XYZ file of C-alpha atoms in Angstrom:
665
model
C 8.985 17.738 18.791
C 10.803 19.644 16.085
C 14.290 19.377 14.642
C 16.277 22.588 14.426
C 17.651 22.083 10.938
C 20.852 24.080 10.830
C 23.795 23.206 8.674
C 26.268 21.712 11.135
C 25.263 21.858 14.792
C 24.411 18.797 16.776
C 20.732 17.850 16.543
C 18.533 19.870 18.893
C 14.873 19.283 19.784
C 12.152 21.457 21.207
C 8.810 20.197 22.396
C 5.974 20.945 20.045
C 3.127 18.880 18.576
C 3.992 15.238 19.257
C 1.542 14.147 16.585
C -0.313 10.838 16.586
C 0.941 8.197 18.964
C -0.996 5.241 17.578
C 1.248 3.064 15.489
C -1.356 2.204 12.898
C -1.964 5.884 12.188
C 1.565 6.602 11.162
C 2.993 3.451 9.710
C 3.495 4.021 6.021
C 2.997 0.944 3.888
C 1.850 1.158 -0.133
C -1.736 -0.991 -1.863
C 0.548 -1.278 -3.347
C 6.022 1.166 -2.215
C 7.024 -1.840 -4.105
C 10.545 -1.832 -2.748
C 12.005 -1.254 0.697
C 14.843 1.029 1.813
C 16.840 1.066 5.029
C 19.922 3.221 5.703
C 21.940 4.277 8.737
C 24.831 6.367 10.023
C 26.083 5.378 13.473
C 29.185 4.744 15.556
C 28.047 1.140 16.113
C 27.776 -1.744 13.642
C 24.530 -1.128 11.772
C 24.523 -4.232 9.542
C 22.186 -6.171 11.907
C 19.865 -3.136 11.949
C 19.822 -2.963 8.152
C 19.102 -6.683 7.856
C 16.365 -6.594 10.509
C 14.830 -3.592 8.749
C 14.691 -5.553 5.499
C 13.005 -8.435 7.297
C 10.332 -6.064 8.556
C 9.756 -4.927 4.965
C 9.469 -8.428 3.512
C 5.679 -8.216 3.666
C 5.789 -5.752 0.735
C 6.942 -8.486 -1.609
C 10.350 -8.605 -3.327
C 12.418 -10.701 -5.683
C 15.929 -9.621 -4.661
C 17.657 -7.903 -1.773
C 20.994 -6.357 -0.939
C 23.092 -4.379 1.495
C 26.094 -2.083 0.969
C 28.432 -0.645 3.607
C 31.458 1.603 3.967
C 34.121 -0.744 5.315
C 37.924 -0.505 5.399
C 37.908 2.561 3.182
C 35.835 0.913 0.456
C 32.208 0.317 -0.527
C 31.232 -3.331 -0.246
C 27.924 -4.993 -0.946
C 26.058 -8.280 -0.787
C 23.111 -9.101 -3.020
C 20.785 -12.064 -3.330
C 17.779 -13.212 -5.351
C 16.742 -15.379 -2.437
C 15.320 -14.284 0.914
C 16.779 -11.768 3.332
C 17.813 -14.695 5.553
C 20.336 -15.795 2.905
C 21.644 -12.252 2.597
C 22.070 -12.170 6.370
C 24.024 -15.429 6.319
C 26.367 -14.078 3.619
C 27.129 -10.909 5.562
C 27.913 -12.923 8.687
C 30.211 -15.325 6.840
C 32.124 -12.459 5.229
C 32.396 -10.432 8.435
C 30.571 -7.399 7.069
C 30.471 -4.699 9.748
C 30.163 -0.950 9.470
C 28.584 2.118 10.979
C 27.410 3.425 7.587
C 25.310 1.567 5.060
C 22.216 1.189 2.939
C 20.001 -1.806 2.204
C 17.122 -2.662 -0.107
C 14.453 -5.151 -1.124
C 13.573 -4.945 -4.830
C 10.416 -5.791 -6.753
C 11.506 -5.952 -10.388
C 10.302 -3.287 -12.806
C 13.246 -2.577 -15.136
C 15.256 -5.742 -15.680
C 14.613 -9.307 -14.602
C 15.006 -10.505 -10.999
C 18.751 -11.211 -11.062
C 21.757 -10.414 -8.886
C 23.168 -7.885 -11.355
C 19.861 -5.982 -11.257
C 19.551 -6.093 -7.471
C 20.204 -3.008 -5.349
C 22.406 -1.392 -4.105
C 23.918 -0.153 -7.362
C 27.456 1.221 -7.564
C 29.187 3.723 -9.815
C 32.937 3.744 -10.231
C 33.076 6.432 -12.904
C 33.422 6.666 -16.655
C 35.284 3.992 -18.631
C 34.991 1.484 -15.747
C 33.123 -1.722 -16.428
C 31.307 -2.370 -13.149
C 30.504 -5.954 -14.099
C 34.098 -6.759 -14.986
C 35.491 -5.297 -11.787
C 33.178 -7.562 -9.831
C 30.897 -5.203 -8.007
C 28.291 -7.341 -6.336
C 27.715 -9.893 -3.722
C 29.923 -10.720 -0.764
C 29.446 -14.423 -1.245
C 32.884 -14.877 -2.773
C 31.794 -14.704 -6.415
C 32.109 -10.946 -6.737
C 34.724 -9.353 -4.436
C 33.839 -5.674 -4.094
C 36.755 -3.562 -5.359
C 37.838 -0.262 -3.818
C 37.109 1.646 -7.047
C 33.368 1.984 -6.331
C 32.764 5.617 -5.364
C 28.949 5.924 -5.180
C 26.418 3.437 -3.811
C 22.658 3.912 -4.121
C 19.273 2.291 -3.476
C 16.055 3.510 -5.059
C 12.291 3.000 -4.887
C 10.142 4.162 -7.792
C 10.612 4.564 -11.533
C 12.735 7.073 -13.460
C 10.774 7.803 -16.622
C 13.637 9.442 -18.553
C 16.190 6.735 -17.773
C 16.755 5.896 -21.458
C 17.640 9.496 -22.249
C 20.020 9.719 -19.280
C 21.530 6.308 -20.044
C 22.343 7.408 -23.579
C 23.947 10.613 -22.292
C 26.011 8.829 -19.654
C 27.164 6.110 -22.053
C 28.370 8.800 -24.437
C 30.497 10.090 -21.550
C 32.077 6.685 -20.965
C 29.874 5.179 -18.250
C 29.374 1.419 -18.526
C 26.139 -0.099 -17.235
C 26.116 -3.427 -15.418
C 22.324 -3.744 -15.107
C 19.082 -3.110 -16.977
C 17.675 -0.980 -14.148
C 16.693 2.665 -14.203
C 18.317 2.924 -10.753
C 21.883 2.530 -12.011
C 21.322 5.670 -14.100
C 20.898 7.694 -10.895
C 24.116 6.312 -9.391
C 26.148 7.238 -12.483
C 24.463 10.637 -12.761
C 25.340 11.495 -9.148
C 28.880 10.258 -9.717
C 29.214 12.500 -12.783
C 28.281 15.504 -10.620
C 30.287 14.520 -7.545
C 33.086 16.906 -6.550
C 33.632 15.985 -2.920
C 30.239 16.996 -1.453
C 27.601 14.265 -1.722
C 24.677 16.515 -0.748
C 25.526 18.991 -3.503
C 25.861 16.217 -6.069
C 22.450 14.782 -5.158
C 20.811 18.214 -5.211
C 22.260 18.847 -8.680
C 21.124 15.426 -9.944
C 17.505 15.510 -8.769
C 16.240 18.152 -11.245
C 17.459 15.884 -14.056
C 15.169 13.036 -12.952
C 11.581 12.606 -14.148
C 9.367 10.139 -12.356
C 8.947 8.907 -8.811
C 11.711 8.066 -6.409
C 12.970 7.689 -2.895
C 16.734 7.254 -2.740
C 19.481 6.664 -0.208
C 23.043 7.230 -1.406
C 26.537 7.232 0.082
C 30.075 7.843 -1.148
C 33.425 6.110 -0.638
C 35.188 9.406 0.056
C 32.745 10.512 2.774
C 32.457 7.841 5.464
C 29.708 8.307 8.043
C 27.406 10.141 5.618
C 24.176 9.094 3.850
C 21.966 11.381 1.767
C 18.301 10.628 1.077
C 15.634 12.244 -1.100
C 11.961 11.677 -1.853
C 9.738 12.618 -4.754
C 6.538 10.643 -5.201
C 7.670 7.732 -3.040
C 7.680 7.636 0.772
C 10.798 8.021 2.891
C 11.096 8.514 6.642
C 13.943 9.635 8.865
C 14.645 7.944 12.189
C 16.274 10.104 14.852
C 18.505 8.381 17.400
C 21.045 9.393 20.020
C 24.044 10.370 17.911
C 22.833 8.127 15.079
C 20.261 8.517 12.310
C 18.335 6.237 9.989
C 16.411 6.265 6.721
C 13.612 3.892 5.740
C 10.760 3.703 3.300
C 8.491 2.558 6.126
C 8.607 3.438 9.825
C 7.971 -0.220 10.568
C 11.529 -0.995 9.408
C 12.869 1.011 12.364
C 10.660 -0.513 15.077
C 12.806 -1.282 18.086
C 15.614 0.994 16.842
C 14.069 4.429 17.384
C 10.612 5.799 18.094
C 11.459 9.296 16.846
C 10.291 9.566 13.241
C 10.310 12.403 10.707
C 8.007 11.900 7.718
C 9.854 13.611 4.874
C 7.738 15.724 2.572
C 7.642 15.815 -1.207
C 10.939 17.171 -2.562
C 12.870 16.900 0.701
C 16.569 16.027 0.670
C 18.027 14.823 3.967
C 21.707 14.701 4.917
C 22.691 12.276 7.688
C 26.061 12.448 9.385
C 27.351 11.119 12.662
C 25.637 13.109 15.406
C 24.105 15.701 13.076
C 21.563 15.964 10.306
C 19.438 18.435 8.359
C 16.692 18.525 5.781
C 16.630 20.821 2.750
C 13.979 21.590 0.152
C 14.111 23.598 -3.069
C 12.555 27.054 -3.131
C 10.707 28.605 -6.091
C 14.040 29.352 -7.769
C 15.272 25.789 -7.323
C 17.771 26.659 -4.582
C 17.922 24.201 -1.685
C 17.448 25.737 1.745
C 17.153 24.227 5.259
C 13.585 23.448 6.347
C 11.963 22.212 9.556
C 10.020 18.976 9.770
C 8.293 17.727 12.942
C 9.586 14.722 14.829
C 6.786 12.365 15.840
C 6.954 9.820 18.605
C 5.836 6.508 17.161
C 4.700 4.136 19.869
C 5.245 1.210 17.560
C 5.685 -2.317 18.753
C 7.382 -5.065 16.840
C 4.606 -7.341 18.073
C 2.398 -5.865 15.364
C 4.373 -7.998 12.920
C 4.282 -11.190 15.000
C 2.074 -14.061 13.872
C 1.093 -15.315 17.292
C -1.135 -18.417 16.959
C -1.916 -17.820 13.280
C -0.461 -19.678 10.316
C -0.165 -16.616 8.070
C -0.454 -12.858 8.409
C -3.505 -12.866 6.163
C -5.329 -15.184 8.542
C -4.279 -13.034 11.477
C -5.524 -9.900 9.749
C -8.853 -11.480 8.816
C -9.429 -12.249 12.484
C -8.311 -8.762 13.530
C -11.231 -7.183 11.691
C -13.618 -6.877 14.643
C -10.969 -4.939 16.565
C -9.988 -2.880 13.513
C -13.598 -1.854 12.962
C -14.067 -1.013 16.626
C -10.921 1.132 16.539
C -11.981 2.858 13.325
C -15.362 3.758 14.829
C -13.955 4.669 18.247
C -15.012 8.114 19.375
C -17.882 8.415 16.878
C -20.649 9.495 19.238
C -22.754 11.117 16.554
C -22.793 11.889 12.865
C -21.094 15.157 12.013
C -19.230 16.430 8.932
C -16.439 17.510 11.287
C -15.509 13.823 11.673
C -13.674 14.463 8.395
C -11.835 17.605 9.475
C -12.311 21.260 10.240
C -14.392 22.998 7.619
C -16.008 19.781 6.378
C -19.546 21.171 6.822
C -18.731 24.093 4.519
C -17.178 21.760 1.932
C -20.056 19.272 2.061
C -22.633 22.027 1.647
C -20.863 23.265 -1.497
C -20.797 19.967 -3.415
C -23.538 18.216 -5.342
C -21.552 15.306 -6.811
C -18.966 12.779 -5.582
C -16.042 11.413 -7.600
C -14.234 8.435 -6.025
C -10.693 7.620 -7.204
C -9.039 4.364 -6.145
C -7.200 1.225 -7.290
C -7.631 -2.498 -6.633
C -9.425 -3.420 -3.437
C -9.924 0.254 -2.605
C -11.772 0.663 -5.912
C -14.212 -2.017 -4.815
C -14.821 -0.290 -1.496
C -15.576 2.887 -3.445
C -17.897 0.966 -5.765
C -19.815 -0.281 -2.739
C -20.008 3.232 -1.312
C -21.612 4.502 -4.530
C -24.766 2.559 -3.660
C -24.825 4.066 -0.175
C -24.131 7.611 -1.323
C -26.851 7.608 -3.956
C -29.457 5.806 -1.840
C -28.939 7.507 1.527
C -27.403 10.870 0.656
C -29.071 11.276 -2.730
C -25.858 12.532 -4.278
C -24.749 11.404 -7.761
C -21.538 9.398 -7.476
C -18.942 8.226 -9.984
C -16.206 5.713 -9.185
C -13.091 5.760 -11.369
C -10.106 3.423 -11.595
C -7.374 5.887 -10.659
C -4.827 4.507 -13.119
C -7.245 5.211 -16.008
C -8.885 8.454 -14.911
C -6.199 10.958 -15.860
C -5.653 9.411 -19.288
C -9.142 10.076 -20.604
C -11.092 13.215 -21.343
C -13.643 13.768 -18.593
C -16.151 16.506 -17.808
C -15.045 18.318 -14.640
C -17.487 19.906 -12.216
C -16.091 22.285 -9.549
C -18.975 21.326 -7.242
C -17.619 17.785 -6.982
C -16.225 16.218 -3.813
C -13.191 14.229 -4.942
C -12.699 11.243 -2.624
C -9.516 9.178 -2.774
C -9.217 5.805 -1.063
C -5.803 4.314 -0.296
C -4.632 2.063 2.482
C -1.147 3.559 2.453
C -1.859 7.052 1.201
C 1.122 6.735 -1.148
C -0.484 4.892 -4.092
C 1.082 6.566 -7.131
C -1.857 6.137 -9.504
C -4.331 7.530 -6.991
C -2.110 10.473 -6.107
C -1.690 11.286 -9.800
C -5.444 11.027 -10.373
C -6.059 13.360 -7.420
C -3.658 15.951 -8.811
C -5.302 15.636 -12.226
C -8.748 16.232 -10.730
C -7.453 19.313 -8.952
C -5.869 20.596 -12.162
C -9.358 20.452 -13.700
C -10.661 22.808 -11.035
C -12.089 20.283 -8.566
C -10.577 21.579 -5.319
C -12.878 19.955 -2.740
C -10.923 16.848 -1.750
C -11.170 14.159 0.923
C -9.257 10.952 1.527
C -10.038 7.702 3.315
C -6.628 6.472 4.420
C -4.894 4.295 6.999
C -1.782 6.484 7.373
C -2.240 9.930 8.886
C 1.146 11.216 7.736
C 0.881 10.046 4.135
C 1.078 12.141 0.999
C -2.628 11.561 0.330
C -3.616 13.109 3.652
C -1.367 16.090 3.038
C -2.752 16.606 -0.472
C -6.434 16.557 0.550
C -8.407 19.186 2.442
C -10.267 16.605 4.500
C -9.512 13.092 5.724
C -10.831 10.175 7.715
C -8.059 7.997 9.119
C -9.003 4.348 9.438
C -7.402 2.338 12.198
C -6.785 -0.963 10.516
C -3.297 -1.230 11.984
C -0.350 -2.825 10.241
C -1.472 -5.013 7.339
C 1.338 -7.281 6.195
C -0.434 -9.747 3.921
C -0.362 -8.561 0.309
C -4.045 -9.426 -0.133
C -5.868 -6.670 1.742
C -8.542 -7.677 4.257
C -8.997 -5.450 7.307
C -8.049 -2.340 5.321
C -11.048 -3.043 3.069
C -13.630 -3.430 5.818
C -12.401 -0.355 7.694
C -12.570 1.637 4.460
C -16.195 0.562 4.091
C -16.965 1.697 7.651
C -15.387 5.104 6.967
C -17.283 5.460 3.692
C -20.547 4.657 5.452
C -19.828 7.460 7.924
C -19.125 9.768 4.982
C -22.459 8.793 3.452
C -24.298 9.607 6.666
C -22.496 12.939 7.060
C -23.401 13.982 3.511
C -26.969 12.822 4.049
C -27.152 14.964 7.181
C -25.898 18.075 5.408
C -28.400 17.477 2.601
C -31.281 17.145 5.074
C -31.814 13.434 4.451
C -30.860 12.085 7.891
C -33.384 12.354 10.706
C -32.424 11.958 14.347
C -34.130 8.563 14.410
C -32.266 7.428 11.289
C -28.957 8.614 12.732
C -29.530 6.638 15.931
C -30.414 3.500 13.964
C -27.362 3.739 11.722
C -25.033 4.333 14.665
C -26.495 1.340 16.503
C -25.878 -0.869 13.463
C -22.296 0.401 13.099
C -21.514 -0.244 16.756
C -22.839 -3.794 16.447
C -20.510 -4.582 13.535
C -17.589 -5.962 15.621
C -19.907 -8.424 17.383
C -21.582 -9.406 14.122
C -18.168 -10.021 12.538
C -17.171 -12.340 15.366
C -20.195 -14.476 14.493
C -19.208 -14.528 10.833
C -15.665 -15.611 11.681
C -17.144 -18.581 13.525
C -18.153 -19.929 10.087
C -14.509 -20.714 9.298
C -14.828 -24.535 9.656
C -17.626 -24.599 7.071
C -15.592 -22.454 4.706
C -12.586 -24.781 5.107
C -14.755 -27.686 3.885
C -15.605 -25.715 0.742
C -11.975 -24.794 0.167
C -11.081 -28.452 -0.346
C -13.365 -28.487 -3.415
C -12.076 -25.164 -4.723
C -8.428 -26.213 -4.408
C -8.976 -28.719 -7.221
C -10.471 -26.148 -9.592
C -8.808 -23.758 -12.021
C -11.749 -21.417 -12.654
C -14.548 -19.898 -10.597
C -17.408 -17.428 -11.026
C -18.636 -15.025 -8.370
C -22.142 -13.529 -8.540
C -23.737 -10.633 -6.709
C -26.499 -8.147 -7.306
C -26.766 -4.456 -6.477
C -24.836 -3.524 -3.359
C -23.141 -6.924 -3.313
C -21.785 -6.958 -6.854
C -18.597 -5.072 -5.751
C -18.261 -7.643 -2.953
C -18.354 -10.418 -5.551
C -15.581 -8.567 -7.413
C -13.538 -8.368 -4.219
C -14.094 -12.084 -3.522
C -12.887 -13.017 -7.007
C -9.861 -10.753 -6.636
C -8.874 -12.401 -3.350
C -9.138 -15.906 -4.813
C -7.055 -15.127 -7.888
C -4.450 -13.119 -5.910
C -3.391 -15.834 -3.527
C -4.596 -19.197 -4.904
C -3.848 -18.442 -8.597
C -7.278 -19.771 -9.578
C -8.789 -17.786 -12.436
C -11.850 -16.089 -10.965
C -14.291 -13.578 -12.425
C -17.227 -11.725 -10.914
C -20.419 -10.607 -12.604
C -23.691 -8.964 -11.712
C -25.904 -12.054 -11.513
C -28.299 -10.648 -14.118
C -25.466 -10.645 -16.659
C -25.110 -14.438 -16.635
C -27.313 -14.912 -19.676
C -25.391 -12.242 -21.578
C -22.261 -14.345 -21.952
C -20.772 -15.884 -18.791
C -23.359 -18.657 -18.719
C -21.449 -20.233 -21.599
C -18.667 -21.059 -19.133
C -20.863 -22.873 -16.628
C -20.397 -26.642 -16.390
C -20.323 -29.135 -13.553
C -16.636 -28.273 -13.149
C -17.287 -24.567 -12.601
C -17.938 -23.499 -8.986
C -20.227 -20.470 -8.832
C -20.017 -18.463 -5.604
C -23.194 -16.514 -4.937
C -23.710 -13.738 -2.396
C -27.352 -14.003 -1.415
C -28.489 -11.541 1.265
C -32.202 -11.529 1.967
C -32.841 -8.156 0.362
C -35.131 -6.757 -2.339
C -33.196 -8.563 -5.081
C -33.325 -12.041 -3.570
C -36.023 -13.350 -5.927
C -34.132 -12.092 -8.966
C -30.984 -13.731 -7.630
C -32.762 -17.043 -7.088
C -33.756 -17.027 -10.763
C -30.115 -16.480 -11.725
C -29.123 -19.395 -9.515
C -31.602 -21.623 -11.327
C -29.898 -20.712 -14.592
C -26.666 -22.107 -13.146
C -28.291 -25.292 -11.869
C -29.947 -25.943 -15.221
C -26.460 -26.071 -16.786
C -25.072 -28.421 -14.141
C -23.085 -25.725 -12.360
C -22.131 -26.126 -8.710
C -23.492 -23.310 -6.514
C -21.754 -22.195 -3.333
C -24.126 -19.769 -1.654
C -23.590 -17.390 1.265
C -27.190 -16.845 2.328
C -28.754 -14.900 5.167
C -30.222 -16.885 8.051
C -33.805 -15.931 7.155
C -33.576 -16.696 3.426
C -35.443 -19.579 1.791
C -32.373 -20.895 0.001
C -31.697 -24.478 1.067
C -28.903 -26.958 0.421
C -29.561 -29.478 -2.337
C -27.689 -31.526 -4.889
C -25.316 -29.057 -6.499
C -26.294 -26.298 -4.065
C -24.018 -25.764 -1.081
C -25.208 -23.203 1.458
C -23.485 -21.456 4.347
C -25.879 -19.337 6.376
C -24.768 -15.964 7.648
C -25.666 -15.297 11.310
C -28.037 -12.397 10.544
C -29.248 -10.043 7.836
C -27.492 -6.721 8.158
C -29.230 -4.452 5.691
C -27.111 -1.772 4.046
C -24.042 -2.815 6.069
C -24.297 -6.391 4.818
C -21.294 -6.009 2.432
C -18.961 -5.642 5.419
C -20.124 -9.001 6.741
C -20.423 -10.873 3.453
C -16.881 -10.109 2.341
C -15.335 -11.877 5.343
C -16.273 -15.480 4.368
C -15.010 -14.694 0.865
C -11.666 -13.727 2.405
C -11.642 -16.983 4.366
C -12.518 -18.997 1.250
C -9.615 -17.499 -0.682
C -7.242 -17.975 2.243
C -8.040 -21.629 2.924
C -8.120 -22.500 -0.786
C -4.640 -21.030 -1.141
C -3.477 -23.013 1.886
C -4.860 -26.208 0.359
C -2.994 -25.475 -2.875
C 0.248 -24.722 -1.018
C 0.825 -21.222 -2.357
C 2.729 -18.441 -0.584
C -0.336 -16.777 0.931
C 1.282 -13.641 2.332
C 3.606 -13.043 -0.618
C 1.806 -14.109 -3.805
C 3.918 -14.231 -6.929
C 4.343 -11.098 -9.035
C 2.544 -8.895 -6.501
C 3.712 -6.332 -3.961
C 1.969 -4.807 -0.980
C 2.597 -1.222 -1.935
C 2.455 0.201 -5.434
C 3.981 3.651 -5.589
C 4.891 3.415 -9.247
C 2.710 3.395 -12.347
């Protein structure tokens, strides 16, 4: 479907490309946006919708939340540094009801987690002290006065906020918070002359950085304006009502008609009508068309079912996620990655992988595959570092980005930097088909991990590995290194992965027994060799993310070059020990640990000679899985981190200081 974006007529639709209908292909989530936005214009009370939307975005992580509405001719708001449930209770007690409003969950960047820094932010104009007039919560402490003229919520970071703050202060604006967001509210107010859309369009060129915003004005009830630049924002289309959200999941159960706004879009929502504008080459905003996609999303995707936490649920969803990701792969072909992939693959002789966090570790694993099977030199770069160093570009490089959400700011910036250096052959491995990353790259493989709510990524990682293995095979085929017999063998192994993973998940009771020991520790080492060193890194990351135990990973051969000094009887050493060509070397490294009294916790293949002994604890994997072994070996490491965190009583799904989606630097 398509919206006919004219200035004032009622919304009209014409049937066109309905786009993907699988929820996990089009849910936009961030590895990490940090905040969540929900907004609405309707003839019904939208406060319950705003609150429910915030609840659906809680998985991202946040330290404050708030809602603002147009009620009784004034802008009113409620804010809290507690959970959304408390915010909901406050709005009910105070009888907050309106057809127009905005809401937000904040992960602190500028300013501490405090009510005065929480969104929404208001502007009442120059020479008005917003703190003194009591803008703020509806809990009785801060009655919202009628003088507030502009209300705004914002995801992202405004890099020139200090410059704008200085300018606005010189014009009499008083700031009630330490946030960069309040700068935008005052800037829009300073430009406001009765038309909110025009004020926003005039303000945006003054902003440097990344943002998604939703803003409304006291003098224009039943109107909300949104804009996106470097941070995701979607539009929900209803019957005579419209919605904004940073994630389509926030609108599940409200509307299944979603418009994924593009970079630079400004959307104007009014009762029964709406339009999108974008700036042309001269900076003039003109109406544009954006497709409406039917999202067959179900709120059940966010339900725990029999599981204790979302992370546990998502660990056990991995067999299905892998099966879905590999569905329809009947043979190896470059065209799995998009039209024209064969031409692109035949023109490259190097691979550059750009990624952050867990995605970086999946890329690091893929480097072994790409060089061994495809014979193509591969470099893996931390995206947040890549564009800040001098590198040697090669136009015959395939630039591969990996991002669960497709909106990771550092990875997007690194991609644009690589392209600016003349490397135009680009491909992304991504879980969101409508994301900025997919739009920016020539080629893509969309994983089907589904909604991942736990901050610590699990099924996104294993599906990324499956997609990267397919990429390896496709490049090997183009380079004449994949025979028909090899292709058949690799496909057979891939198709067996879901069954093999089920067997690995059956090891959970043994892992729980180990977790009781780990819960009493404050430090841990993880060891791996070759293909499994990145898996050791991922295992250490999971443990530190959710249990707060300091964990480090090393190539096992590096023990004697420093880390061995840390090994005592109080230091658990997790060892990934597949029965591969490096097993004898690894066994020697394990002896180095035992000689220093270290406690070994070994994940060994069923056919290895490693046996349990005093100080050596062994869990046997069901089978040796060759080059695909990393996909199996990472799962018990996920379980170990999860159950250790449970034993320590931490907030598994929302670890402190972390957010699910990071769309800011």
